[in-house]
Short mmCIF file of C-alpha atoms and ligand atoms in Angstrom, two decimals:
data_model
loop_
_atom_site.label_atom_id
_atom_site.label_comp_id
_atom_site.label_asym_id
_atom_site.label_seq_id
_atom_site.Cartn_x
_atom_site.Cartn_y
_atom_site.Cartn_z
CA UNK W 1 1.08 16.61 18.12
CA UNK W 2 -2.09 17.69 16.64
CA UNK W 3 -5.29 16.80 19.37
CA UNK W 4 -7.41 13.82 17.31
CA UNK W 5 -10.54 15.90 18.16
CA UNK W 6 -9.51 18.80 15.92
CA UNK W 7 -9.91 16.37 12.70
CA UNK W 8 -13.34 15.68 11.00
CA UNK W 9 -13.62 11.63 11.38
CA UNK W 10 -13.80 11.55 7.83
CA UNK W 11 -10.33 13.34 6.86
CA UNK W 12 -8.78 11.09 9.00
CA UNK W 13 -9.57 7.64 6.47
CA UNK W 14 -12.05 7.25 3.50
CA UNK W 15 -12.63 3.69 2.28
CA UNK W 16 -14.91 4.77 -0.70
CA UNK W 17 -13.12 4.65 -3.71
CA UNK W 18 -15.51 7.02 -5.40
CA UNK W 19 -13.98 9.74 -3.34
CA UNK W 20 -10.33 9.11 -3.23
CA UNK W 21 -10.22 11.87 -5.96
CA UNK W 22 -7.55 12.41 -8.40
CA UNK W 23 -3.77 12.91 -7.68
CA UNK W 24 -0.41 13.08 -10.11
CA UNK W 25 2.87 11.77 -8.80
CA UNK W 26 5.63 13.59 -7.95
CA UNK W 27 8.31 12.42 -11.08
CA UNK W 28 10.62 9.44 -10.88
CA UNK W 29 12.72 10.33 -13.51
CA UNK W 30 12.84 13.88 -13.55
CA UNK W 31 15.11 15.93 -10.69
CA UNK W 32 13.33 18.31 -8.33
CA UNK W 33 14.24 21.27 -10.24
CA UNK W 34 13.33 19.43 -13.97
CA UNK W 35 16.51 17.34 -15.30
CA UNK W 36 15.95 14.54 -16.93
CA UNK W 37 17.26 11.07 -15.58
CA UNK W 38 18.04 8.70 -18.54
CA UNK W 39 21.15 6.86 -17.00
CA UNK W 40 21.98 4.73 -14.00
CA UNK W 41 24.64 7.55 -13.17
CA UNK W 42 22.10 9.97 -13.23
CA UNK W 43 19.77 8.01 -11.05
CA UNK W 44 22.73 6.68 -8.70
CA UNK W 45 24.57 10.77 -8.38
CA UNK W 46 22.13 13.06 -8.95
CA UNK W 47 18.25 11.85 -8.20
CA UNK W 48 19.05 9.20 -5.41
CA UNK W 49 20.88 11.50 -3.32
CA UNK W 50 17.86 14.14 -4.28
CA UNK W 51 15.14 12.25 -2.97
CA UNK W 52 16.51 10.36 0.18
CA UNK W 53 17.18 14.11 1.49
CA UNK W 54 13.51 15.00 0.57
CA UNK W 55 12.39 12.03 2.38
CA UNK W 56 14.69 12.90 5.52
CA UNK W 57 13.80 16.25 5.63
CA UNK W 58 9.79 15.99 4.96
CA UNK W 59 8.87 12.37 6.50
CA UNK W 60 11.49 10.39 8.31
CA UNK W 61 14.21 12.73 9.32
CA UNK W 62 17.80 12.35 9.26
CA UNK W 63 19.50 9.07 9.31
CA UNK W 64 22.82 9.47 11.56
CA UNK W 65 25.63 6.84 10.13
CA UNK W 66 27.98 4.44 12.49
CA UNK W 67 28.61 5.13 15.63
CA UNK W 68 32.33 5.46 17.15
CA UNK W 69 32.43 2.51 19.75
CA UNK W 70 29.86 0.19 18.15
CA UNK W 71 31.13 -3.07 19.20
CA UNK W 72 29.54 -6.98 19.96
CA UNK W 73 28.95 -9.39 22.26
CA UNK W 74 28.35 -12.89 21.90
CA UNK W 75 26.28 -14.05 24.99
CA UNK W 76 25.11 -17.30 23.99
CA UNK W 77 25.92 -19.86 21.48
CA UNK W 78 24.25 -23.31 20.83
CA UNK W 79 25.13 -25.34 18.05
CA UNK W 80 21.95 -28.16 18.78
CA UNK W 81 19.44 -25.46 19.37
CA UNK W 82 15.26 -26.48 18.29
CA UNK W 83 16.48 -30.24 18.71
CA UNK W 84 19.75 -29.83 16.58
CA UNK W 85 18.24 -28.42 13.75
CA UNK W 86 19.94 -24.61 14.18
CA UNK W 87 22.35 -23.04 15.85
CA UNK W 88 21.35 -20.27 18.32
CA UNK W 89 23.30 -17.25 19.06
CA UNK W 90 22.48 -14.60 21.12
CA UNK W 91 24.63 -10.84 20.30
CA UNK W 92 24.30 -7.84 22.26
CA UNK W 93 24.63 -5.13 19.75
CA UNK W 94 26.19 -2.00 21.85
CA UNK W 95 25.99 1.74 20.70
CA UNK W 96 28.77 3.13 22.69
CA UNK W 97 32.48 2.13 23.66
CA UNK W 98 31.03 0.87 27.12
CA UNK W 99 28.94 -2.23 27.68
CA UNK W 100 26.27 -0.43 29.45
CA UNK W 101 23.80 1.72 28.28
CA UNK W 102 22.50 1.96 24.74
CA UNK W 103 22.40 -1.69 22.71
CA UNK W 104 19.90 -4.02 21.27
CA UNK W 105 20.07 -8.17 21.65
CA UNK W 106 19.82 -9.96 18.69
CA UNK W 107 18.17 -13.41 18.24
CA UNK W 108 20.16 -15.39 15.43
CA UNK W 109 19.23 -18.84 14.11
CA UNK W 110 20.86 -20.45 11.26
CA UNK W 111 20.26 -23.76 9.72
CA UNK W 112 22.68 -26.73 10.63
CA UNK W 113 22.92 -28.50 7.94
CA UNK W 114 25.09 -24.68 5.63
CA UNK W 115 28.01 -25.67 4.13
CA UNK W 116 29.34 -22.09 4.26
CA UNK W 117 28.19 -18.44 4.88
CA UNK W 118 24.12 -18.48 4.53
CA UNK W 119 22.01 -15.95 3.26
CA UNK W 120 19.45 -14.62 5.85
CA UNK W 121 16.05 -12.75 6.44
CA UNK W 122 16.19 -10.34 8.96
CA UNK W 123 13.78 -7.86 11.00
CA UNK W 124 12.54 -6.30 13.88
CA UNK W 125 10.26 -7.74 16.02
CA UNK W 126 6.75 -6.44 18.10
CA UNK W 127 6.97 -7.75 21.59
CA UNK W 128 10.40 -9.26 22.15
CA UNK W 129 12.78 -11.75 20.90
CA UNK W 130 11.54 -14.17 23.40
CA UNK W 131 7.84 -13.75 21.22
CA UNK W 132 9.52 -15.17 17.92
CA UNK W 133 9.63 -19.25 18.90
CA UNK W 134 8.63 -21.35 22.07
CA UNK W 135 12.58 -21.82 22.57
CA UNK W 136 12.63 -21.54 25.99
CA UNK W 137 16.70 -20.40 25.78
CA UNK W 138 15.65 -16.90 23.94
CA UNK W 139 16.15 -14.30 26.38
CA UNK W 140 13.17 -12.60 27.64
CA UNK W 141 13.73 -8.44 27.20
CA UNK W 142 13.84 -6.66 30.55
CA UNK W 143 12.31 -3.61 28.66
CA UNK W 144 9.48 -1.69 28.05
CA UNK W 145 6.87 -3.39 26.23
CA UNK W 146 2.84 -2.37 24.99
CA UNK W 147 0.16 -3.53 27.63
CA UNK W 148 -1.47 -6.72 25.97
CA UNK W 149 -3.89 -8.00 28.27
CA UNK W 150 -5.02 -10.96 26.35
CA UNK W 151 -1.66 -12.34 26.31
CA UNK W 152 -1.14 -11.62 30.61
CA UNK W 153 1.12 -8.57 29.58
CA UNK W 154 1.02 -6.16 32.48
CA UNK W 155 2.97 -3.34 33.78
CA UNK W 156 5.13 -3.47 30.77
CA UNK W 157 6.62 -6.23 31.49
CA UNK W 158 7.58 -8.99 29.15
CA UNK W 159 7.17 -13.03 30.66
CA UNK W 160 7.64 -16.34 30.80
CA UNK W 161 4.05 -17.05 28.99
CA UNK W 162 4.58 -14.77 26.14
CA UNK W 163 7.30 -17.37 24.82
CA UNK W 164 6.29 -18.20 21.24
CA UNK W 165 3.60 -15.62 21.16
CA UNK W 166 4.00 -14.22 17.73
CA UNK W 167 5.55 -17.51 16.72
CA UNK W 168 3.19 -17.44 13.57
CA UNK W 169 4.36 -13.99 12.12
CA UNK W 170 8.15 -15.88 11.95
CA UNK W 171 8.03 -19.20 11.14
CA UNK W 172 11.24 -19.97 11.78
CA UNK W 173 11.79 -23.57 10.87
CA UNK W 174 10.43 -23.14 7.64
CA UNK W 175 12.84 -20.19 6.84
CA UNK W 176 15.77 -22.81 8.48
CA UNK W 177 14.64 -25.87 6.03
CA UNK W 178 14.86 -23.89 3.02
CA UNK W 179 18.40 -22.68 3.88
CA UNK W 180 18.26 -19.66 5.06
CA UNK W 181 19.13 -18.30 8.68
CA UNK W 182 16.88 -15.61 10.79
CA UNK W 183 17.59 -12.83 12.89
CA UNK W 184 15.30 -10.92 14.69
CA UNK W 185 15.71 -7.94 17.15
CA UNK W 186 12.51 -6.11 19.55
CA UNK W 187 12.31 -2.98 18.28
CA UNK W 188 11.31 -1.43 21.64
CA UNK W 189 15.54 -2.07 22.30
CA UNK W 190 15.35 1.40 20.21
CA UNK W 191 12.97 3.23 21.40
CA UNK W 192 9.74 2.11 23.34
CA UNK W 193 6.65 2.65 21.06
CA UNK W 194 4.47 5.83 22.51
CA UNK W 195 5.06 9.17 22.20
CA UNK W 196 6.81 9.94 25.69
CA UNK W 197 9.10 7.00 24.79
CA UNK W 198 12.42 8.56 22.81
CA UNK W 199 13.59 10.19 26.21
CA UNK W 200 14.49 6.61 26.88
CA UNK W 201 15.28 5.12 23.56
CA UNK W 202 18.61 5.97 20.99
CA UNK W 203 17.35 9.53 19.81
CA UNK W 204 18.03 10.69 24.01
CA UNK W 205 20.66 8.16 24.49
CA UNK W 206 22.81 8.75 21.80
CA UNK W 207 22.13 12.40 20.36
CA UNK W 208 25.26 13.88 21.77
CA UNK W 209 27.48 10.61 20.16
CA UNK W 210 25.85 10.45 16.98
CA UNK W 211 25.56 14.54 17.15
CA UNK W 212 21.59 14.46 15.94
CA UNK W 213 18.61 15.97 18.07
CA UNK W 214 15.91 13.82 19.07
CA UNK W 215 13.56 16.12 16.92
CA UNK W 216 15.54 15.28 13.39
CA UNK W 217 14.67 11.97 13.34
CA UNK W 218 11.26 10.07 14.98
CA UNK W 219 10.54 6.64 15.95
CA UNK W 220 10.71 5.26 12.52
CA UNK W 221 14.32 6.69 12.01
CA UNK W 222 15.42 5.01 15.54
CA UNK W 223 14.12 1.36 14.38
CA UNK W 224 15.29 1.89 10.97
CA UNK W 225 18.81 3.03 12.11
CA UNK W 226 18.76 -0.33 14.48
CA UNK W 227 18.66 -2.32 11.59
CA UNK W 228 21.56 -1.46 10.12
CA UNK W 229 23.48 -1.51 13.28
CA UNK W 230 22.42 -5.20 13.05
CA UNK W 231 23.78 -5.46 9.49
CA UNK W 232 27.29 -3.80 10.69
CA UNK W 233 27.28 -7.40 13.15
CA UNK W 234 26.79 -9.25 9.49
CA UNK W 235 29.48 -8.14 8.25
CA UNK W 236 31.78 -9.69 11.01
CA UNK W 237 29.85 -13.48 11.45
CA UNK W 238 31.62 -15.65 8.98
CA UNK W 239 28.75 -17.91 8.79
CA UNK W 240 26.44 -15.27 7.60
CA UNK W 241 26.42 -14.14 3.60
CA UNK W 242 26.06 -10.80 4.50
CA UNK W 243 25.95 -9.65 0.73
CA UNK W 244 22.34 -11.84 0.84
CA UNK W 245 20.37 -10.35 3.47
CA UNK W 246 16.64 -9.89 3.05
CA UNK W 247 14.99 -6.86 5.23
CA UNK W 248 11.68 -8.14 6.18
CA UNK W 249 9.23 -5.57 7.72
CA UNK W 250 5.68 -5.52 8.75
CA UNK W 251 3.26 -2.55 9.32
CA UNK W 252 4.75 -0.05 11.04
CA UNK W 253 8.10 -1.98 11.13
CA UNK W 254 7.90 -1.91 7.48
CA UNK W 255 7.52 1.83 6.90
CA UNK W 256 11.48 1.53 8.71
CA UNK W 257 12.31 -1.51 6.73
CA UNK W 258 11.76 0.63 3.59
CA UNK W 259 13.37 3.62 5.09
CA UNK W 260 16.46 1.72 5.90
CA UNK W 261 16.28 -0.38 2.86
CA UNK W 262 16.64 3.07 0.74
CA UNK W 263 19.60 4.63 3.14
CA UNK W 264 21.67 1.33 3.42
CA UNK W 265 22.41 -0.25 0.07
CA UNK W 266 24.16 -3.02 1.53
CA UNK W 267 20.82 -4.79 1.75
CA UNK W 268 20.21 -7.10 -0.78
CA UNK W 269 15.88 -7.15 -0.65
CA UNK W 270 13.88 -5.34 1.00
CA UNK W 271 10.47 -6.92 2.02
CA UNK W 272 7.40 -4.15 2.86
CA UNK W 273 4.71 -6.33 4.85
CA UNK W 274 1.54 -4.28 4.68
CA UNK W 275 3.50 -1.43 5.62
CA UNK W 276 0.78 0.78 4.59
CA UNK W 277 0.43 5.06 5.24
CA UNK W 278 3.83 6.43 5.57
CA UNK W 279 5.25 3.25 4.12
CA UNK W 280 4.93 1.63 0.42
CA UNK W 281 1.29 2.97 0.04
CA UNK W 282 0.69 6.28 -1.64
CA UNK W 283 -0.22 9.32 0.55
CA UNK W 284 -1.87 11.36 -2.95
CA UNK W 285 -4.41 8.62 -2.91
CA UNK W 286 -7.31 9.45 -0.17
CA UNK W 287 -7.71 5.79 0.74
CA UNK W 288 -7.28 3.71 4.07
CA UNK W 289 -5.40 5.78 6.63
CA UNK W 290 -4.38 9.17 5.60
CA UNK W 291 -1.05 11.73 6.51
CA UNK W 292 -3.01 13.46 9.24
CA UNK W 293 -4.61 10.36 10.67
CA UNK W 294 -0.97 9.21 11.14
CA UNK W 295 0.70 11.86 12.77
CA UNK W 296 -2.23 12.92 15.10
CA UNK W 297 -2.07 8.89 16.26
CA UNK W 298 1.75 7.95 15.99
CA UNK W 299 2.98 11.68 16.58
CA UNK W 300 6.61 10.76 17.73
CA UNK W 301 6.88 8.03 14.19
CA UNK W 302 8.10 11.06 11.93
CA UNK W 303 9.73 14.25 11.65
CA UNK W 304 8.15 17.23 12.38
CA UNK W 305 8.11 18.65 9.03
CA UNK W 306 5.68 15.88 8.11
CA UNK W 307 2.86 17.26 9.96
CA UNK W 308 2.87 20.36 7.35
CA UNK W 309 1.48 17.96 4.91
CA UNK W 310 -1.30 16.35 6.81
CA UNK W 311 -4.16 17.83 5.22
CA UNK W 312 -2.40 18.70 2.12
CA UNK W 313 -0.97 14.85 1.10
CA UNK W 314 -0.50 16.53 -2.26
CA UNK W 315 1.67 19.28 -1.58
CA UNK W 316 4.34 16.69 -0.64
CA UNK W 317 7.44 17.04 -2.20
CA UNK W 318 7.34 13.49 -2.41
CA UNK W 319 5.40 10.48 -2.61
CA UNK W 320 5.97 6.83 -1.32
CA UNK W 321 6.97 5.09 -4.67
CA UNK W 322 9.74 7.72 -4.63
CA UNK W 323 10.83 5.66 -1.62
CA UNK W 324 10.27 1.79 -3.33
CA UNK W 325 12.25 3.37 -5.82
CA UNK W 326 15.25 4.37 -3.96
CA UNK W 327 15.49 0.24 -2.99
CA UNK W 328 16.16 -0.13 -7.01
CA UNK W 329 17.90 -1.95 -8.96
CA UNK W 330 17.76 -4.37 -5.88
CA UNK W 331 14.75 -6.58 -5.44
CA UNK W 332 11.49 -5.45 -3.36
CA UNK W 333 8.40 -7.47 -2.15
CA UNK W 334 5.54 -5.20 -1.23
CA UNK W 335 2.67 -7.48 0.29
CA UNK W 336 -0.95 -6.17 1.09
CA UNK W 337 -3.67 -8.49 2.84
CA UNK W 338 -7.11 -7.86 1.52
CA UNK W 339 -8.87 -7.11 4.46
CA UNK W 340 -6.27 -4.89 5.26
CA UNK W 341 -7.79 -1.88 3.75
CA UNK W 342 -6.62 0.31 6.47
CA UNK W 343 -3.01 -0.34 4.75
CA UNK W 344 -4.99 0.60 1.30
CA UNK W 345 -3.82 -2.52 -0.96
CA UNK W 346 -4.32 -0.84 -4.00
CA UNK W 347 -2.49 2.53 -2.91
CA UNK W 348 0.55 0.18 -2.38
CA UNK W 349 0.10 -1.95 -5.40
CA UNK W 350 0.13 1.20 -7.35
CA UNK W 351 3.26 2.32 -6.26
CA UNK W 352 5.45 -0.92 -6.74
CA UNK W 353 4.16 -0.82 -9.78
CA UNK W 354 5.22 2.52 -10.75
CA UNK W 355 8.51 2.13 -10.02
CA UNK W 356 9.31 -0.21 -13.33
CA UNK W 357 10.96 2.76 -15.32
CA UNK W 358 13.44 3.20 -12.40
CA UNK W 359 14.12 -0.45 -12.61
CA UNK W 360 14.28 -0.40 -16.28
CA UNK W 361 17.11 2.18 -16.13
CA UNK W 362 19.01 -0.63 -15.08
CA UNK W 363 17.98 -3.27 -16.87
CA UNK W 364 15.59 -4.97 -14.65
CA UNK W 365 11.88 -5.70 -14.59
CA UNK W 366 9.24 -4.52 -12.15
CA UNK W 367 5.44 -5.33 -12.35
CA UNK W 368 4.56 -5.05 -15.83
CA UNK W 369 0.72 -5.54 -15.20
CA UNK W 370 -1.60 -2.63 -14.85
CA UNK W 371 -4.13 -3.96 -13.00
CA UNK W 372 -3.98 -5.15 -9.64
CA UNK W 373 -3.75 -9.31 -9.76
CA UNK W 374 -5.99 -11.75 -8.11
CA UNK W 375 -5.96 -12.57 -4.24
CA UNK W 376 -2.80 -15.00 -3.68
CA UNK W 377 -1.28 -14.10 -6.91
CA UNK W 378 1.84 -12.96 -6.86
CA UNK W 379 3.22 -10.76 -9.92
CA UNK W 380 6.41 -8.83 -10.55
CA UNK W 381 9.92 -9.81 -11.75
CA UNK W 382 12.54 -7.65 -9.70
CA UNK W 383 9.80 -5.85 -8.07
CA UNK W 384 7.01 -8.19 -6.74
CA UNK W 385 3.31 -7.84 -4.92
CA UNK W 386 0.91 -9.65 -4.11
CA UNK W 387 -2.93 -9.06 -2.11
CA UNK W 388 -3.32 -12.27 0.29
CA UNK W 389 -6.40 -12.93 1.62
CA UNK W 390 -7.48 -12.31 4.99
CA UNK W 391 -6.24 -9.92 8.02
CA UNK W 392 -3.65 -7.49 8.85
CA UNK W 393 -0.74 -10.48 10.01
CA UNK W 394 2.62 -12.29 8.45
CA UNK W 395 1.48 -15.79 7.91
CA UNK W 396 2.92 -18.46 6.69
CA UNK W 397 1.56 -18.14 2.53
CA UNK W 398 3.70 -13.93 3.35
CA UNK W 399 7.01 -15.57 4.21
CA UNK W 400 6.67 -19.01 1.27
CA UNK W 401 6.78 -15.97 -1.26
CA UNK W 402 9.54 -14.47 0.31
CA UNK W 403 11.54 -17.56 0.42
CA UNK W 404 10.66 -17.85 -3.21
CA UNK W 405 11.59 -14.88 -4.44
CA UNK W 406 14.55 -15.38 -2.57
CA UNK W 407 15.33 -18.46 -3.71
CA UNK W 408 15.20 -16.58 -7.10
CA UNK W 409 17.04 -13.73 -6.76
CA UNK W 410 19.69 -14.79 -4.54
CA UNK W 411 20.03 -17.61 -7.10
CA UNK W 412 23.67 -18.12 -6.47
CA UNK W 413 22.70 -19.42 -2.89
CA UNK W 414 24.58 -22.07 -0.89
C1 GCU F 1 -1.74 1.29 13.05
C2 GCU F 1 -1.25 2.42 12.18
C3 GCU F 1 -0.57 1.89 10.91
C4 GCU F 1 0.47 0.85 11.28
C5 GCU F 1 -0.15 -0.22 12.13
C6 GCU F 1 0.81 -1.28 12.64
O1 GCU F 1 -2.84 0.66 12.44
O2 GCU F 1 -2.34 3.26 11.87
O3 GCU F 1 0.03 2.96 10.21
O4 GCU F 1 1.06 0.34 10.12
O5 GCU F 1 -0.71 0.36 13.27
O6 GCU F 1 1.99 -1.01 12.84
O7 GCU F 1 0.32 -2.39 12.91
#
């Protein structure tokens, strides 16, 4: 990685808007080498496949697909789970023919009172599955997880009294009333969060099955990968619509949310949750956190071929709302927080709403406002945003929009 000391403190974030300087986009509709794009079978053969290969190659690295062996387990079941209102189930997702080694555990809920298959939000989670409700049946991950001394988290070792922890970022009997189910997996089951940590996560573990290098994909790629393996279990629960599944991410979870979002079509929303630098924000605009405060921090998030850019955002071949736009014609919530300014609000604004021409190619409307809208005012048809007020979090007023927009897209719901 590049030593933190080497960059001037004020290369590595500016939050004066007098000096974020001036920038032009890289071109939606316009291949890398000048075609234009004027039809959905342009877009879908030509410029999609163009620009998820820039992105692999310059930011996230290389998505590997399937792999041979992937199979399930059903550990636990509980139809009268959180005092009969859901039913629990708890899957062990495995990478490899064998039930040992590589595999995540997924956390299900879904409400009791579906009829038939039920659409669902799901995402990765910080700490552990165990960290999403006070449910004292969730299984508590025997892995790696971040020192948190405030919350008695020592040696890396998840407990008892982190049960419920980040219950606020999931709210998951709100997400149960209004019909939907929730599924959750730690994202520390892929790869442990620091930069020693993929010589014990998938990109050691598997790079011989799924024939990648650890080096062609980074930390991002691993979680983002994970989340489709966790779609592939969709496909085969009967009780779950898996043709309505919502991809919630926050922060750095969301810069893989959007990543996986734009590889696997087969979600139906994607939902970017202050993802910020390296996610929905723009890297041309000097605001917030930059490219090269990124990589020198989080050097194992991205491929290598990233750091080339970090003082030189606008020499990328690409920019982020190349990436929102790859989640097209299918809905997308980007969410900023106003004191969040780290994740650059406007930078991310900015890009949802330049994707509306992409959109428009097939018939569907973005943000057709210019100017950013009022804290706690959400705007945008297919494509939606809104600035909440307060801190860098998923609250409750993040996740009622959701469920809105939801409620509207997937309006065929059970
Ligand atoms: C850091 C990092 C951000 C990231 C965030 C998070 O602040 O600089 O890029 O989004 O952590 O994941 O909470």
């Amino acid at each position: 990685g590049i030593p933190t000391q080497n960059l001037h403190a004020q290369e590595t974030f500016n939050y004066d808007e007098t000096k974020v300087g001036t920038y032009t986009l890289p071109p939606l509709l316009q291949t890398p080498d000048g075609k234009k794009i004027t039809t959905t079978t342009q877009w879908n053969n030509i410029q999609r496949p163009a620009l998820l290969k820039l992105f692999a190659d310059n930011v996230y690295g290389r998505l590997p697909g399937k792999p041979k062996g992937l199979h399930f387990k059903v550990t636990s079941e509980d139809k009268e789970a959180l005092g009969g209102k859901a039913i629990r189930k708890q899957i062990t997702i495995y990478f490899t023919p064998a039930d040992t080694g590589a595999s995540m555990d997924v956390l299900l809920y879904l409400p009791k009172q579906a009829k038939g298959p039920v659409p669902i939000f799901a995402g990765l989670n910080f700490k552990g599955n165990h960290t999403v409700h006070t449910d004292p049946e969730i299984k508590i991950t025997s892995r790696w997880v971040a020192e948190d001394k405030n919350a008695g988290i020592t040696g890396n070792k998840a407990n008892e009294n982190t049960r419920g922890l980040q219950a606020s970022r999931w709210v998951v009997e709100e997400i149960l009333t209004r019909g939907y189910g929730l599924a959750t997996a730690y994202y520390g089951d892929l790869e442990p969060d620091y930069p020693e940590g993929y010589k014990t996560g998938i990109r050691t573990q598997l790079s011989k099955s799924l024939q990648i290098q650890p080096n062609e994909w980074g930390a991002i790629g691993a979680w983002a990968w994970g989340m489709s393996r966790i779609m592939d279990y969709f496909e085969t629960d009967p009780a779950i619509n898996a043709k309505q599944v919502a991809l919630q991410g926050h922060s750095r979870i969301g810069k893989a949310a959007l990543w996986t979002g734009a590889n696997d079509t087969r979600f139906a929303m994607i939902i970017s949750n202050e993802s910020g630098e390296g996610g929905a924000a723009l890297a041309r605009r000097w605001y917030g956190e930059t490219v090269a405060r990124l990589n020198s921090a989080f050097p194992h998030w991205f491929n290598p071929n990233y750091k080339k850019f970090n003082d030189k955002p606008n020499q990328l071949p690409v920019d982020q709302h190349q990436l929102l736009a790859l989640i097209a014609p299918r809905p997308l919530y980007v969410a900023s927080a106003q004191e969040d300014q780290w994740s650059d609000p406007k930078g991310e604004f900015l890009s949802a709403q330049a994707v509306g021409p992409v959109y428009a190619l097939f018939s569907k409307k973005g943000i057709e406002t210019p100017e950013m809208p009022g804290l706690n005012q959400p705007v945008g048809e297919t494509v939606r945003y809104h600035n909440r007020s307060g801190k860098h979090d998923v609250t409750l007023y993040d996740w009622q929009q959701y469920l809105d927009f939801a409620d509207k897209q997937f309006s065929n719901k059970q």
